[in-house]
XYZ file of C-alpha atoms in Angstrom:
545
model
C 42.379 -28.671 -64.264
C 41.279 -32.278 -64.111
C 37.683 -33.145 -64.899
C 35.404 -30.795 -63.028
C 31.914 -29.367 -62.779
C 31.367 -25.777 -63.898
C 28.739 -23.583 -62.265
C 27.864 -19.942 -62.469
C 28.115 -19.442 -58.700
C 29.832 -21.478 -55.988
C 28.886 -20.689 -52.389
C 31.048 -21.826 -49.467
C 29.202 -22.653 -46.248
C 25.660 -23.565 -45.191
C 25.071 -21.213 -42.276
C 22.749 -18.225 -42.478
C 25.011 -16.531 -45.040
C 25.352 -19.492 -47.398
C 21.732 -20.611 -47.263
C 20.550 -17.012 -47.588
C 22.712 -16.570 -50.688
C 21.273 -19.761 -52.184
C 17.696 -18.622 -51.580
C 18.347 -15.233 -53.190
C 19.976 -16.909 -56.187
C 16.952 -19.114 -56.749
C 14.567 -16.196 -56.315
C 16.608 -14.353 -58.941
C 16.085 -17.263 -61.332
C 19.652 -18.569 -60.987
C 19.774 -22.323 -60.472
C 23.275 -23.026 -61.787
C 25.052 -23.010 -58.451
C 26.414 -25.290 -55.736
C 26.816 -24.854 -51.982
C 30.061 -26.371 -50.743
C 29.935 -27.580 -47.138
C 32.769 -29.247 -45.240
C 30.415 -31.041 -42.821
C 27.606 -33.507 -43.522
C 24.686 -31.219 -42.615
C 23.601 -27.600 -42.920
C 23.655 -25.098 -40.077
C 27.095 -23.503 -39.868
C 27.846 -22.221 -36.382
C 24.406 -23.428 -35.216
C 25.373 -26.960 -36.219
C 28.858 -26.826 -34.718
C 27.955 -25.181 -31.409
C 25.936 -27.774 -29.547
C 27.314 -27.198 -26.066
C 25.009 -27.329 -23.020
C 22.888 -24.179 -22.749
C 23.690 -22.938 -26.280
C 21.226 -20.230 -27.329
C 21.064 -16.965 -29.253
C 21.353 -13.560 -27.555
C 19.273 -11.830 -30.264
C 15.456 -12.128 -30.127
C 14.183 -14.946 -32.326
C 11.825 -12.840 -34.440
C 14.755 -10.613 -35.415
C 17.260 -13.444 -35.767
C 15.602 -14.951 -38.828
C 15.293 -14.151 -42.523
C 12.750 -11.527 -43.500
C 11.787 -13.753 -46.440
C 11.365 -16.830 -44.224
C 9.571 -15.753 -41.041
C 8.870 -18.317 -38.360
C 5.663 -17.558 -36.421
C 6.260 -20.522 -34.124
C 9.468 -19.539 -32.334
C 9.090 -21.089 -28.852
C 10.971 -18.455 -26.839
C 12.065 -14.837 -27.045
C 15.646 -16.112 -27.285
C 15.663 -19.490 -28.994
C 18.088 -22.284 -28.253
C 20.477 -23.940 -30.663
C 18.215 -26.899 -31.538
C 15.382 -24.583 -32.648
C 17.682 -22.361 -34.738
C 19.285 -25.355 -36.413
C 15.825 -26.803 -37.138
C 14.854 -23.451 -38.658
C 17.822 -23.594 -41.058
C 16.929 -27.162 -42.049
C 13.386 -25.967 -42.763
C 14.663 -23.071 -44.893
C 16.759 -25.565 -46.856
C 13.722 -27.705 -47.627
C 11.207 -24.898 -48.168
C 13.320 -23.218 -50.833
C 14.468 -26.417 -52.546
C 18.163 -26.065 -51.772
C 19.099 -29.710 -51.240
C 19.922 -30.468 -54.908
C 22.547 -27.720 -54.728
C 24.243 -28.999 -51.560
C 27.635 -30.687 -51.723
C 28.409 -32.111 -48.289
C 31.850 -33.280 -47.127
C 33.293 -30.832 -49.640
C 35.704 -28.712 -47.655
C 37.338 -26.118 -49.891
C 41.053 -26.807 -49.848
C 41.923 -24.062 -52.288
C 40.411 -21.627 -54.782
C 42.458 -19.862 -57.468
C 41.429 -17.158 -59.939
C 42.134 -18.012 -63.577
C 42.495 -14.704 -65.407
C 42.596 -16.265 -68.855
C 39.297 -18.062 -68.415
C 37.784 -15.495 -66.013
C 36.639 -18.084 -63.508
C 37.541 -19.584 -60.180
C 39.176 -23.000 -59.962
C 38.093 -24.678 -56.748
C 39.624 -27.768 -55.172
C 37.420 -29.506 -52.620
C 37.585 -32.710 -50.614
C 34.948 -34.217 -52.931
C 36.212 -33.010 -56.307
C 37.024 -30.018 -58.494
C 34.761 -27.177 -59.610
C 35.047 -24.037 -61.653
C 32.745 -21.077 -61.068
C 32.213 -17.675 -62.632
C 31.534 -16.195 -59.192
C 32.742 -17.407 -55.792
C 30.905 -16.458 -52.597
C 32.556 -17.165 -49.247
C 29.960 -17.516 -46.481
C 32.113 -19.380 -43.981
C 31.445 -16.738 -41.326
C 33.836 -15.411 -38.687
C 32.605 -17.795 -35.953
C 33.421 -21.058 -37.675
C 37.016 -21.978 -36.812
C 37.722 -22.355 -33.077
C 40.774 -20.718 -31.571
C 42.662 -22.451 -28.769
C 45.573 -20.418 -27.406
C 49.037 -21.895 -27.148
C 49.521 -22.987 -23.554
C 52.819 -24.613 -22.523
C 52.256 -28.189 -21.377
C 48.731 -28.501 -22.769
C 49.749 -31.412 -25.002
C 50.737 -33.451 -21.949
C 47.460 -32.915 -20.056
C 46.167 -36.420 -19.161
C 42.480 -35.476 -19.097
C 39.994 -34.414 -21.767
C 40.396 -31.122 -23.684
C 37.921 -29.587 -26.133
C 36.600 -26.273 -27.432
C 33.044 -25.107 -26.820
C 32.376 -25.227 -30.582
C 33.559 -28.852 -30.747
C 31.793 -30.172 -27.668
C 32.707 -33.749 -26.740
C 29.295 -35.302 -26.121
C 30.887 -38.696 -25.457
C 32.619 -37.378 -22.343
C 30.459 -37.191 -19.229
C 31.329 -34.195 -17.038
C 29.271 -35.437 -14.099
C 31.386 -35.714 -10.985
C 34.437 -34.270 -12.724
C 36.694 -31.356 -11.858
C 36.301 -29.021 -14.814
C 38.148 -25.889 -15.896
C 36.345 -23.350 -18.074
C 38.791 -21.118 -19.926
C 37.329 -17.802 -21.037
C 34.366 -15.594 -20.185
C 32.726 -14.906 -23.533
C 29.223 -15.505 -24.828
C 29.638 -19.299 -24.858
C 31.195 -19.535 -21.397
C 28.380 -17.680 -19.642
C 25.932 -20.213 -21.069
C 28.083 -23.274 -20.368
C 28.909 -22.423 -16.741
C 25.325 -22.461 -15.400
C 24.467 -25.471 -17.594
C 27.212 -27.767 -16.246
C 27.600 -26.348 -12.725
C 24.838 -28.504 -11.153
C 26.483 -31.808 -12.160
C 30.252 -31.307 -11.881
C 32.213 -31.917 -8.696
C 34.113 -28.670 -9.008
C 34.169 -25.921 -11.609
C 37.009 -23.427 -11.977
C 36.559 -20.432 -14.250
C 39.753 -18.866 -15.590
C 38.813 -15.261 -16.213
C 41.283 -12.991 -17.933
C 38.751 -10.149 -18.205
C 35.272 -10.020 -16.628
C 32.403 -9.343 -19.037
C 29.532 -6.909 -18.598
C 26.376 -8.962 -18.068
C 22.790 -7.705 -18.310
C 19.553 -9.500 -17.368
C 18.142 -11.742 -20.093
C 14.502 -10.892 -20.784
C 13.670 -14.393 -21.936
C 10.316 -16.116 -21.686
C 8.226 -18.707 -23.446
C 6.225 -17.336 -26.384
C 2.648 -18.347 -25.722
C 0.469 -20.434 -27.994
C -1.835 -17.447 -28.432
C 1.063 -15.329 -29.709
C 2.148 -18.062 -32.096
C -1.412 -18.473 -33.390
C -1.723 -14.720 -33.885
C 1.609 -14.482 -35.716
C 0.519 -17.351 -37.983
C -2.996 -16.104 -38.766
C -2.251 -12.376 -38.807
C 1.217 -11.920 -40.363
C 1.079 -8.158 -39.747
C 1.493 -8.808 -36.004
C 4.670 -10.716 -36.700
C 5.972 -7.877 -38.847
C 5.175 -5.330 -36.134
C 7.014 -7.395 -33.536
C 10.094 -7.670 -35.746
C 9.915 -3.957 -36.591
C 9.811 -2.949 -32.938
C 12.763 -5.184 -32.083
C 14.727 -3.693 -34.975
C 13.770 -0.077 -34.256
C 14.784 -0.206 -30.589
C 18.233 -1.452 -31.560
C 18.639 1.150 -34.286
C 18.023 3.866 -31.692
C 20.756 2.421 -29.465
C 23.466 2.614 -32.123
C 24.493 6.247 -31.560
C 25.500 5.485 -27.967
C 27.910 2.816 -29.211
C 29.248 4.716 -32.197
C 29.163 8.418 -31.295
C 28.454 9.001 -27.601
C 29.834 6.160 -25.438
C 29.366 8.273 -22.309
C 25.636 7.775 -22.722
C 26.136 4.119 -21.767
C 26.514 5.015 -18.088
C 22.888 4.140 -17.325
C 23.348 0.716 -18.902
C 26.470 0.201 -16.782
C 24.468 1.035 -13.663
C 21.895 -1.602 -14.626
C 24.633 -4.196 -15.114
C 26.217 -3.378 -11.733
C 22.830 -3.681 -10.049
C 22.355 -7.063 -11.719
C 25.727 -8.165 -10.312
C 25.017 -6.874 -6.778
C 21.708 -8.713 -6.555
C 23.235 -12.046 -7.576
C 26.642 -11.943 -5.846
C 26.727 -10.964 -2.172
C 30.391 -11.793 -1.545
C 32.281 -8.487 -1.998
C 35.530 -10.256 -2.927
C 33.900 -12.269 -5.685
C 31.907 -9.247 -6.813
C 35.126 -7.251 -7.167
C 36.578 -9.990 -9.371
C 33.510 -9.885 -11.586
C 33.362 -6.096 -11.980
C 34.811 -4.870 -15.314
C 37.128 -1.852 -15.405
C 36.241 -0.766 -18.954
C 33.258 0.947 -20.527
C 30.272 -1.291 -21.153
C 29.926 -2.142 -24.852
C 33.685 -2.153 -25.498
C 33.454 -5.938 -25.434
C 30.317 -7.783 -26.407
C 27.571 -7.220 -23.813
C 26.353 -10.578 -22.526
C 22.882 -11.562 -21.363
C 22.242 -14.050 -18.557
C 20.133 -14.517 -15.442
C 21.980 -17.644 -14.321
C 25.685 -16.892 -14.817
C 26.288 -14.879 -11.647
C 24.247 -17.221 -9.377
C 26.277 -20.163 -10.714
C 29.571 -18.439 -9.910
C 28.361 -17.793 -6.364
C 27.958 -21.533 -5.654
C 30.440 -22.983 -3.108
C 31.882 -25.566 -5.536
C 32.641 -22.931 -8.187
C 35.880 -20.928 -8.146
C 36.763 -17.833 -10.155
C 40.456 -17.329 -10.929
C 40.859 -13.719 -11.972
C 43.715 -14.520 -14.316
C 44.331 -16.292 -17.604
C 45.723 -19.801 -17.974
C 49.497 -19.680 -18.466
C 50.765 -23.235 -18.076
C 49.724 -26.875 -17.685
C 51.766 -29.234 -15.506
C 50.290 -32.683 -15.796
C 46.741 -32.366 -14.476
C 47.549 -29.066 -12.738
C 46.575 -25.788 -14.364
C 48.664 -22.763 -13.479
C 47.200 -19.274 -13.883
C 49.207 -16.180 -14.701
C 48.854 -15.068 -11.059
C 50.331 -18.381 -9.824
C 47.057 -20.029 -8.786
C 47.184 -23.811 -9.224
C 44.158 -26.012 -9.863
C 43.809 -29.773 -10.355
C 41.253 -30.694 -13.019
C 40.022 -33.668 -15.031
C 38.822 -31.742 -18.086
C 39.487 -28.430 -19.797
C 36.837 -26.625 -21.831
C 38.075 -23.732 -23.949
C 35.605 -20.932 -24.592
C 38.277 -18.831 -26.250
C 36.514 -17.723 -29.388
C 37.320 -18.064 -33.062
C 39.672 -16.972 -35.825
C 37.797 -13.788 -36.672
C 40.363 -11.341 -38.068
C 42.489 -14.175 -39.484
C 39.847 -16.428 -41.046
C 41.443 -19.650 -42.357
C 39.497 -19.469 -45.634
C 41.555 -16.356 -46.496
C 44.677 -18.543 -46.692
C 43.002 -20.771 -49.277
C 41.780 -18.141 -51.750
C 44.359 -16.973 -54.305
C 43.657 -13.891 -56.397
C 44.741 -12.441 -59.739
C 48.248 -11.537 -58.539
C 48.976 -15.034 -57.251
C 48.746 -13.964 -53.601
C 46.251 -15.236 -51.068
C 43.606 -13.128 -49.415
C 45.421 -13.661 -46.124
C 48.610 -12.212 -47.616
C 46.732 -9.197 -48.961
C 45.140 -8.716 -45.536
C 48.306 -9.126 -43.466
C 48.084 -5.468 -42.378
C 44.352 -5.800 -41.693
C 41.180 -6.875 -43.492
C 39.710 -4.460 -46.029
C 36.611 -4.984 -48.114
C 34.638 -2.646 -50.344
C 31.276 -2.254 -48.614
C 32.294 -5.224 -46.504
C 31.933 -7.480 -49.526
C 34.680 -7.445 -52.181
C 38.481 -7.205 -52.194
C 40.850 -5.673 -54.752
C 42.626 -8.279 -56.857
C 39.964 -10.931 -56.262
C 37.550 -10.606 -59.190
C 34.054 -12.064 -58.951
C 34.658 -12.942 -55.304
C 32.437 -11.858 -52.457
C 32.538 -12.403 -48.706
C 29.326 -12.568 -46.705
C 30.013 -11.117 -43.239
C 33.218 -9.575 -44.500
C 35.388 -6.825 -42.989
C 33.566 -4.345 -40.751
C 30.136 -5.923 -41.060
C 29.777 -7.234 -37.498
C 27.307 -5.780 -35.020
C 27.475 -5.001 -31.342
C 23.777 -4.782 -30.552
C 21.538 -6.166 -33.284
C 20.914 -9.118 -35.599
C 23.565 -10.196 -38.081
C 20.802 -11.512 -40.316
C 20.017 -7.890 -41.199
C 23.591 -7.370 -42.386
C 23.609 -10.657 -44.276
C 20.446 -9.740 -46.157
C 21.972 -6.389 -47.124
C 24.994 -8.164 -48.563
C 22.705 -10.547 -50.436
C 21.127 -7.500 -52.106
C 24.630 -6.485 -53.159
C 25.397 -9.980 -54.454
C 22.254 -10.085 -56.572
C 22.974 -6.670 -58.105
C 26.584 -7.746 -58.716
C 25.295 -10.645 -60.823
C 22.862 -8.339 -62.615
C 25.727 -6.022 -63.526
C 27.678 -8.946 -64.975
C 24.640 -9.857 -67.071
C 24.321 -6.264 -68.265
C 27.985 -6.173 -69.293
C 27.450 -9.318 -71.349
C 30.003 -11.780 -72.677
C 32.813 -13.141 -70.561
C 33.359 -10.442 -67.973
C 34.388 -10.025 -64.360
C 34.402 -7.204 -61.838
C 37.450 -6.392 -59.728
C 37.169 -3.841 -56.931
C 39.454 -0.860 -57.539
C 42.143 -0.538 -54.825
C 41.366 3.176 -54.532
C 37.694 2.447 -53.862
C 38.520 -0.247 -51.262
C 40.991 2.010 -49.449
C 38.623 4.991 -49.539
C 35.794 2.931 -48.074
C 38.060 1.437 -45.406
C 39.462 4.862 -44.514
C 36.006 6.305 -43.985
C 34.974 3.355 -41.855
C 38.112 3.611 -39.710
C 37.632 7.357 -39.273
C 34.150 6.727 -37.920
C 35.499 3.909 -35.765
C 37.792 6.249 -33.820
C 35.012 7.565 -31.583
C 33.152 4.287 -31.045
C 33.023 2.508 -27.694
C 34.851 -0.444 -29.289
C 37.911 1.756 -29.820
C 37.779 4.148 -26.869
C 36.149 1.924 -24.235
C 39.435 0.821 -22.664
C 39.391 -2.883 -23.442
C 41.180 -5.391 -25.649
C 38.566 -7.386 -27.561
C 38.323 -9.865 -30.415
C 36.972 -7.003 -32.508
C 40.588 -5.781 -32.883
C 43.166 -7.406 -35.132
C 46.846 -8.003 -34.373
C 47.611 -4.400 -35.350
C 44.985 -2.970 -33.013
C 42.594 -1.985 -35.835
C 38.906 -2.681 -35.538
C 38.250 -4.519 -38.794
C 35.270 -6.433 -37.468
C 32.406 -4.143 -36.458
C 30.201 -1.831 -38.522
C 30.202 1.709 -37.017
C 26.640 2.587 -37.987
C 23.049 1.446 -38.174
C 21.814 -1.541 -40.145
C 19.692 0.797 -42.275
C 22.831 2.753 -43.224
C 24.495 -0.457 -44.326
C 21.381 -1.483 -46.252
C 21.560 1.765 -48.229
C 25.298 1.364 -48.816
C 24.841 -2.113 -50.319
C 21.613 -1.501 -52.209
C 23.385 -1.628 -55.574
C 26.830 -2.000 -57.130
C 28.492 1.234 -58.235
C 30.466 0.243 -61.337
C 32.786 3.226 -60.884
C 34.219 1.352 -57.901
C 35.188 -1.599 -60.120
C 37.361 -2.440 -63.073
C 35.687 -4.506 -65.756
C 37.799 -7.450 -66.853
C 37.438 -9.067 -70.255
C 38.893 -12.392 -71.321
C 42.013 -12.221 -73.523
C 41.311 -12.377 -77.249
C 41.790 -15.813 -78.764
C 44.101 -15.985 -81.786
C 42.670 -17.846 -84.762
C 44.609 -19.858 -87.339
C 43.862 -19.413 -91.040
C 42.461 -22.389 -92.907
C 45.116 -24.372 -94.791
C 45.240 -23.971 -98.540
C 42.679 -26.074 -100.327
C 40.358 -26.429 -97.352
C 36.787 -26.860 -98.579
C 34.027 -24.365 -97.842
C 31.863 -27.238 -96.706
C 33.821 -27.513 -93.440
C 30.942 -27.326 -90.955
C 32.910 -25.470 -88.301
C 34.380 -22.874 -90.668
C 38.085 -22.186 -90.374
C 39.621 -24.326 -87.627
C 40.676 -22.483 -84.503
C 44.163 -23.049 -83.235
C 45.372 -22.977 -79.652
C 44.686 -19.763 -77.749
C 47.536 -17.316 -77.793
C 49.330 -17.203 -74.463
C 48.192 -14.150 -72.517
C 50.809 -11.795 -71.164
C 48.401 -10.600 -68.479
C 45.825 -12.413 -66.432
C 43.014 -10.437 -68.070
C 42.542 -7.297 -70.117
C 41.108 -4.520 -68.036
C 38.541 -2.100 -69.373
C 37.338 1.050 -67.707
C 33.849 0.804 -66.243
C 31.137 2.288 -68.464
C 30.224 5.808 -67.451
C 26.520 4.999 -67.500
C 25.587 1.357 -68.117
C 22.324 0.606 -69.842
C 20.837 -0.658 -66.615
C 22.438 -0.060 -63.267
C 23.700 2.751 -61.043
C 25.248 5.915 -62.401
C 29.024 5.616 -62.426
C 29.771 8.961 -60.841
C 32.757 8.126 -58.694
C 33.074 6.186 -55.443
C 29.986 6.622 -53.323
C 30.321 8.105 -49.858
C 26.897 6.835 -48.901
C 26.580 5.682 -45.301
C 30.182 6.318 -44.310
C 30.499 10.023 -44.984
């Protein structure tokens, strides 16, 4: 490579996953790391999603790091500005700014088996790293479907995650494409100011009331002065959601009562039976992400708002044509069509030991050992990897579990000593994935009768975790070396000193060029019982048995 900076760990992304990884590294005493960020500020999805009404659907006191509590959350469900400010505060509190490399989009990362490190090409320069951590997240790259004629649309077009703040929607005819978590926040936020709003709905979502309110000054004071109250609040929020998991993962029929609540919520807000029929889902609640809103249904009931119960199929000039033939004239199109979740773009840029990209290895579906590591990609870890998503709780809990795994991974490398790397065994990855998919068969996400973004192109659910967060915490508590191959750097050939060379040569016998390796790295079996670390007693079945 050309001139570059070498670090022990390179982290990609500055959302919750990337900043959390950086904090854990520093707390572990590791300061030789960089955080590579393609934008010019931290925040990840909470920086990129700045659309009107943007807020979190997980309670604030649960949607925050356990090691960085915020006693001053203003609402039960905080908005995007408060969450982004929280991440900026975490960055400053834990001294992360010296490690940040902004405007450094990773264009490619390749494993060098001879040197046992990653070679990383970024928009701001080259790096090498012993360990590479991808924390780009699944909700980072917007997905806009291919629609014939869209390129010729004369008006403004943008995705919810790339909101055009320079374009004023007031008095405009606007089309909202999609009915996901972003759309149900955008619709009521822009409805009061637009001339006409048309929602293109391919599938109606299940919507429950949003129990949001302002957190009082007394509560904030109490959480600041008596930290135990804050911990109790977080514990209750977590415990309630843990108890709900079995209904999603084992007994979907138990969700009938929740469906009844959602239907009641719809009946109270929408009196028109025709519109209500359009907005009533025909699949089991929970199959798609359950949405929370008190203002979505009332907005759709307004006279200047239309619901087209069909997806967008074609654009003819300024006319949008739905799959059912409905035509609508608009000035602007807002896509709320989600992200590249099961086909994350970063996977196309990471090349492993065999010379293939992660995307190529995952062409039949994502697989990751304990949601974190992939076979053939040594010293590489994904935060929020395959089957780590949640349907009812806080992703921060899953992220922190993976950070525990990352820290123990680095400890194991230290214990091994020398130039070493860990590569997940294919058998361990497949065994873990098989157990997860077996559990997935009875979950509401697979049997609920819907087609969701949880499923990949092959119909496999490679996105969601089919268990509790405490199960996942146990499964990622430590690295089981029996699930990995230990890689050692190829031996370097030395050249004998030429005849007559003096003993006073300070460097001893000169070393010639390294012998060319016939393999990317020599593989050694994992120690049966390392000096410090878990017992290597075969792949663990913990949490997915």
